[in-house]
Amino acid sequence: MAKMAGVSYATVSRALNGSDQVNEKTRQRVQEICDSVGYSPNALARGLVTNSSNAIGLIIPNITNPFYPEVALGVEGEARARGYNVFLCNSNFEPERMESYFRILIERRVEGLIVASVPDAARGLFDFYRKRMPVVYIGSRPADEECNCVATDSVKGGYLAADHLIKLGHQRIVFIGGTRTSNSQIDKLKGFRLAMEENGLQPEVRLNINYQYNKRESGYDMAKVLIQEKNPPTAIMGSNDMVALGALEACEEYGLDVPGDMSIIGFDDIPYASLPKIQLTTIAQAKDQLGKIAVDMLFKLKENGLKNNCMKEVLQPELIIRSSCRKL
């Protein structure tokens, strides 16, 4: 191409990289030749030269839970507005897969990493790299207080959910979920227990030992157990909306009316929650905002050379009242 344009290789490189050392006429000539031969610059090679990949990594634990794609949209939108691309990886809650993706992203020379829900088994790896590159945790409060994270106040969210059911007259309310003790679930439980105890009620918690994580199946199986008890509860709080949807499914299978026979409340406000035949009362998280703020935090770390490597932002949850809960 340099020969065809009658310029040096260095001039071609400068023209394609937008250098102000090349006049507009030459730049257009080089671009026209590139277009005519179907040439596109090698982004990886360019990154090696400029030490910039214009890309960040996003690792989420469960692509099938609608909560995470909404967060990913927030990340992708903010990143693209800054001229960056996003490598999306789904760890499926597996520490080994998460570590593998992490190493691949490092090899791809990403300039920062956003991680949703880090298993304890993989935390050491992330703690090592977050001192060397921008790393932001998203969606749940990490156990390590010296980290960068954006999260929802899940203690308040758990309190709001239980308080709403109590105000409707429910006294036997059961919190259900998987067995995974993420900080997010711990915080929801803390808020749930606080509201119950403030009102002189006994908090009940049932975690499904057959499921390590909070999925629809865990809610379905746990709700079936509760429904078949001699004196079943009048209300169920799911650790997230997917668990709550599983409880709704179990109620339908056993012929129970929601909310006539059982009130159910979730957490997250995923798109399914507002469907006409579901109308799930839930605690909403600003999912896209979580993603956008995480990217903004990542770039602040990048610009400050990791000097402020302990940034935190907590968003407030909101009670969304629909028709899956009723007053006794």
Coordinates of C-alpha atoms in Angstrom, one line a residue:
M1 CA 0.0 0.0 0.0
A2 CA 2.9 2.4 0.8
K3 CA 4.2 1.8 -2.8
M4 CA 0.7 2.3 -4.3
A5 CA 0.2 5.6 -2.4
G6 CA 3.8 6.7 -3.1
V7 CA 4.6 7.2 0.6
S8 CA 6.6 5.5 3.3
Y9 CA 5.4 2.6 5.5
A10 CA 5.6 5.0 8.4
T11 CA 3.3 7.5 6.7
V12 CA 0.8 4.7 6.0
S13 CA 0.9 3.7 9.7
R14 CA 0.4 7.3 10.8
A15 CA -2.5 7.9 8.3
L16 CA -4.4 4.8 9.6
N17 CA -3.8 5.7 13.2
G18 CA -5.1 9.2 12.8
S19 CA -1.8 11.0 13.4
D20 CA -1.9 14.8 12.9
Q21 CA 1.5 14.5 11.1
V22 CA -0.2 13.4 8.0
N23 CA -2.2 15.9 5.9
E24 CA -5.8 15.2 5.0
K25 CA -5.2 14.6 1.3
T26 CA -2.6 11.9 2.0
R27 CA -4.8 10.3 4.6
Q28 CA -7.7 10.1 2.2
R29 CA -5.5 8.6 -0.5
V30 CA -4.2 5.9 1.9
Q31 CA -7.7 5.1 3.0
E32 CA -9.0 4.8 -0.5
I33 CA -6.3 2.3 -1.4
C34 CA -7.1 0.3 1.8
D35 CA -10.7 0.2 0.8
S36 CA -9.9 -0.9 -2.8
V37 CA -7.8 -3.8 -1.6
G38 CA -10.0 -4.8 1.3
Y39 CA -7.4 -4.1 3.9
S40 CA -8.3 -3.5 7.6
P41 CA -5.7 -2.8 10.3
N42 CA -4.8 -5.6 12.7
A43 CA -6.2 -4.4 16.0
L44 CA -4.0 -6.8 18.1
A45 CA -0.8 -5.7 16.3
R46 CA -1.9 -2.0 16.7
G47 CA -2.5 -2.7 20.4
L48 CA 1.0 -4.1 20.8
V49 CA 2.5 -0.9 19.3
T50 CA 0.2 1.5 21.2
N51 CA 0.0 -0.5 24.4
S52 CA -3.8 -0.1 24.2
S53 CA -6.5 -2.6 23.2
N54 CA -9.5 -0.3 23.6
A55 CA -11.2 -3.2 25.3
I56 CA -12.4 -4.2 28.8
G57 CA -13.5 -7.6 30.1
L58 CA -16.8 -8.4 31.8
I59 CA -17.2 -11.7 33.6
I60 CA -20.8 -12.7 34.7
P61 CA -21.8 -15.8 36.6
N62 CA -25.1 -16.8 34.8
I63 CA -26.2 -15.6 31.4
T64 CA -29.5 -17.3 31.8
N65 CA -30.6 -15.0 34.7
P66 CA -32.0 -11.9 33.0
F67 CA -30.4 -9.7 35.7
Y68 CA -26.9 -10.1 34.3
P69 CA -27.7 -9.3 30.6
E70 CA -29.3 -6.1 31.7
V71 CA -26.2 -5.2 33.7
A72 CA -24.1 -6.2 30.6
L73 CA -26.1 -3.8 28.5
G74 CA -25.2 -1.0 30.9
V75 CA -21.6 -1.9 30.7
E76 CA -21.5 -2.2 26.9
G77 CA -23.4 1.1 26.4
E78 CA -21.1 3.1 28.6
A79 CA -17.9 1.4 27.2
R80 CA -18.9 2.0 23.6
A81 CA -19.6 5.7 24.4
R82 CA -16.0 5.9 25.4
G83 CA -14.8 4.1 22.3
Y84 CA -14.2 0.8 24.0
N85 CA -15.3 -2.8 23.2
V86 CA -16.4 -5.4 25.8
F87 CA -15.3 -9.0 26.0
L88 CA -18.2 -10.9 27.7
C89 CA -17.5 -14.1 29.5
N90 CA -20.0 -16.4 31.3
S91 CA -18.4 -18.3 34.2
N92 CA -21.4 -20.4 35.1
F93 CA -20.4 -20.0 38.8
E94 CA -17.4 -22.2 38.1
P95 CA -14.1 -20.9 39.7
E96 CA -12.0 -22.9 37.2
R97 CA -13.9 -21.4 34.2
M98 CA -13.7 -17.9 35.7
E99 CA -9.9 -18.2 36.2
S100 CA -9.5 -19.5 32.6
Y101 CA -11.5 -16.5 31.3
F102 CA -9.5 -14.1 33.4
R103 CA -6.2 -15.4 32.0
I104 CA -7.6 -15.2 28.4
L105 CA -8.7 -11.6 29.0
I106 CA -5.2 -10.7 30.3
E107 CA -3.7 -12.3 27.2
R108 CA -6.0 -10.2 25.1
R109 CA -4.6 -7.1 26.8
V110 CA -7.8 -5.8 28.2
E111 CA -7.4 -2.5 30.0
G112 CA -9.7 -3.3 32.8
L113 CA -12.0 -5.9 34.2
I114 CA -15.5 -5.9 35.6
V115 CA -16.5 -9.0 37.6
A116 CA -20.0 -9.9 38.9
S117 CA -19.9 -12.3 41.9
V118 CA -16.5 -13.7 42.6
P119 CA -16.3 -17.2 44.2
D120 CA -14.0 -17.4 47.2
A121 CA -11.9 -20.0 45.3
A122 CA -11.0 -17.4 42.6
R123 CA -10.6 -14.4 44.9
G124 CA -6.9 -14.8 45.3
L125 CA -6.3 -14.4 41.6
F126 CA -8.4 -11.3 41.3
D127 CA -6.8 -9.7 44.4
F128 CA -3.4 -10.3 42.8
Y129 CA -4.3 -8.6 39.5
R130 CA -6.4 -5.8 40.9
K131 CA -3.2 -4.3 42.3
R132 CA -1.8 -4.3 38.7
M133 CA -4.8 -3.3 36.6
P134 CA -8.3 -1.7 37.1
V135 CA -10.7 -4.3 38.5
V136 CA -14.2 -3.5 39.7
Y137 CA -16.7 -5.8 41.4
I138 CA -20.3 -5.4 40.5
G139 CA -23.7 -6.5 41.9
S140 CA -22.7 -7.7 45.3
R141 CA -20.5 -6.5 48.2
P142 CA -17.2 -8.4 48.2
A143 CA -15.8 -9.8 51.5
D144 CA -12.7 -7.8 50.9
E145 CA -13.5 -4.2 51.9
E146 CA -10.3 -2.9 50.2
C147 CA -11.6 -3.2 46.7
N148 CA -13.6 -1.2 44.0
C149 CA -17.2 -2.1 43.8
V150 CA -20.7 -0.8 42.9
A151 CA -23.6 -2.6 44.4
T152 CA -27.2 -2.3 45.6
D153 CA -28.0 -2.0 49.3
S154 CA -29.2 -5.5 49.7
V155 CA -29.7 -5.2 53.4
K156 CA -32.2 -2.4 52.8
G157 CA -33.7 -4.5 49.9
G158 CA -34.3 -7.5 52.2
Y159 CA -35.8 -5.2 54.8
L160 CA -38.2 -3.6 52.3
A161 CA -39.4 -7.0 51.1
A162 CA -40.1 -8.4 54.5
D163 CA -41.6 -5.1 55.8
H164 CA -44.0 -5.0 52.9
L165 CA -45.3 -8.5 53.6
I166 CA -45.6 -7.7 57.4
K167 CA -47.6 -4.6 56.7
L168 CA -50.0 -6.8 54.6
G169 CA -50.6 -8.8 57.7
H170 CA -48.3 -11.8 57.1
Q171 CA -46.7 -13.4 60.1
R172 CA -45.2 -16.6 58.8
I173 CA -42.9 -15.5 56.0
V174 CA -40.1 -17.8 54.7
F175 CA -37.0 -16.7 52.9
I176 CA -36.0 -19.3 50.2
G177 CA -32.9 -19.7 48.0
G178 CA -29.9 -21.8 47.1
T179 CA -27.1 -22.6 49.5
R180 CA -24.6 -20.3 48.0
T181 CA -23.5 -17.8 50.7
S182 CA -22.8 -14.8 48.5
N183 CA -22.5 -11.5 50.3
S184 CA -25.5 -10.3 48.4
Q185 CA -27.6 -13.1 49.8
I186 CA -26.1 -12.7 53.2
D187 CA -27.1 -9.0 53.1
K188 CA -30.7 -9.8 51.9
L189 CA -31.1 -12.2 54.8
K190 CA -29.8 -9.7 57.2
G191 CA -32.4 -7.2 56.1
F192 CA -35.1 -9.8 56.1
R193 CA -34.3 -10.9 59.7
L194 CA -34.1 -7.3 60.9
A195 CA -37.6 -6.5 59.7
M196 CA -39.0 -9.7 61.1
E197 CA -37.4 -9.3 64.6
E198 CA -38.4 -5.7 64.8
N199 CA -42.0 -6.8 64.5
G200 CA -41.6 -9.7 67.0
L201 CA -41.8 -12.3 64.3
Q202 CA -39.6 -15.4 63.9
P203 CA -37.6 -15.3 60.7
E204 CA -37.6 -18.6 58.8
V205 CA -34.9 -19.4 56.2
R206 CA -34.9 -22.4 53.9
L207 CA -31.9 -22.9 51.6
N208 CA -32.0 -25.8 49.1
I209 CA -29.1 -28.1 49.7
N210 CA -29.6 -29.6 46.2
Y211 CA -28.7 -26.3 44.5
Q212 CA -25.5 -24.3 45.2
Y213 CA -26.8 -21.2 43.5
N214 CA -30.1 -19.2 43.4
K215 CA -31.9 -20.6 40.4
R216 CA -35.5 -21.1 39.4
E217 CA -35.2 -24.8 40.2
S218 CA -34.2 -24.1 43.8
G219 CA -37.2 -21.9 44.3
Y220 CA -39.5 -24.5 42.7
D221 CA -38.2 -27.4 44.9
M222 CA -38.2 -25.4 48.1
A223 CA -41.7 -24.0 47.5
K224 CA -43.0 -27.5 46.9
V225 CA -41.7 -28.6 50.4
L226 CA -43.3 -25.6 52.1
I227 CA -46.6 -26.1 50.3
Q228 CA -46.8 -29.7 51.5
E229 CA -46.2 -28.8 55.2
K230 CA -49.1 -29.2 57.6
N231 CA -49.2 -25.5 58.3
P232 CA -47.6 -23.8 55.2
P233 CA -46.5 -20.2 55.3
T234 CA -48.7 -17.4 53.9
A235 CA -45.8 -15.7 52.2
I236 CA -42.5 -16.5 50.5
M237 CA -39.6 -14.2 49.8
G238 CA -37.3 -15.4 47.0
S239 CA -33.6 -14.6 47.2
N240 CA -34.0 -13.3 43.6
D241 CA -36.7 -13.1 41.0
M242 CA -35.7 -16.4 39.4
V243 CA -36.2 -18.2 42.7
A244 CA -39.5 -16.4 43.2
L245 CA -40.6 -17.5 39.7
G246 CA -39.8 -21.1 40.7
A247 CA -42.1 -20.7 43.7
L248 CA -44.9 -19.3 41.5
E249 CA -44.5 -22.4 39.3
A250 CA -44.8 -24.7 42.2
C251 CA -47.9 -23.0 43.5
E252 CA -49.5 -23.3 40.1
E253 CA -48.7 -27.0 39.9
Y254 CA -50.3 -27.6 43.3
G255 CA -53.4 -25.6 42.5
L256 CA -52.6 -22.7 44.9
D257 CA -53.7 -19.3 43.9
V258 CA -51.2 -16.4 44.0
P259 CA -51.8 -14.2 45.9
G260 CA -55.0 -15.8 47.3
D261 CA -53.4 -18.8 48.9
M262 CA -49.7 -17.6 48.9
S263 CA -48.0 -14.2 48.6
I264 CA -44.7 -14.2 46.8
I265 CA -42.1 -11.5 46.5
G266 CA -38.8 -11.5 44.6
F267 CA -35.6 -9.4 44.2
D268 CA -34.1 -7.8 41.1
D269 CA -37.1 -6.8 39.0
I270 CA -36.1 -8.7 35.8
P271 CA -38.3 -8.2 32.7
Y272 CA -40.3 -11.4 33.3
A273 CA -41.6 -10.0 36.6
S274 CA -43.9 -7.5 35.0
L275 CA -45.5 -9.8 32.5
P276 CA -49.3 -9.8 32.7
K277 CA -49.7 -13.4 34.0
I278 CA -46.9 -13.0 36.5
Q279 CA -47.0 -9.5 38.0
L280 CA -44.4 -10.3 40.6
T281 CA -43.9 -7.9 43.5
T282 CA -40.2 -7.4 43.8
I283 CA -37.3 -5.3 44.9
A284 CA -35.9 -3.4 41.9
Q285 CA -32.2 -2.9 41.3
A286 CA -31.0 -0.2 38.8
K287 CA -29.2 -2.9 36.7
D288 CA -28.1 -0.7 33.8
Q289 CA -26.8 1.9 36.3
L290 CA -24.8 -0.7 38.0
G291 CA -23.1 -1.4 34.7
K292 CA -22.6 2.2 33.7
I293 CA -21.1 3.2 37.1
A294 CA -18.8 0.2 37.1
V295 CA -17.3 1.4 33.7
D296 CA -17.0 4.9 35.0
M297 CA -15.2 3.6 38.1
L298 CA -12.9 1.5 35.9
F299 CA -11.9 4.5 33.8
K300 CA -11.2 6.6 36.9
L301 CA -8.9 3.9 38.2
K302 CA -7.2 3.8 34.8
E303 CA -6.7 7.5 34.6
N304 CA -5.5 7.8 38.2
G305 CA -3.0 4.9 37.9
L306 CA -4.8 2.8 40.4
K307 CA -4.2 5.4 43.1
N308 CA -7.8 5.4 44.3
N309 CA -8.0 1.6 44.4
C310 CA -10.7 1.4 47.0
M311 CA -13.8 3.1 45.4
K312 CA -17.3 2.1 46.4
E313 CA -20.8 3.2 45.4
V314 CA -24.1 1.8 46.8
L315 CA -27.3 2.2 44.9
Q316 CA -30.7 2.2 46.6
P317 CA -33.3 -0.5 46.0
E318 CA -36.9 0.2 45.3
L319 CA -40.1 -1.8 46.2
I320 CA -42.2 -2.5 43.2
I321 CA -45.7 -3.5 44.2
R322 CA -47.6 -5.7 41.8
S323 CA -50.3 -8.3 42.3
S324 CA -48.4 -11.4 43.7
C325 CA -48.9 -10.3 47.3
R326 CA -52.2 -9.6 49.1
K327 CA -53.4 -8.2 52.4
L328 CA -54.6 -10.8 54.9

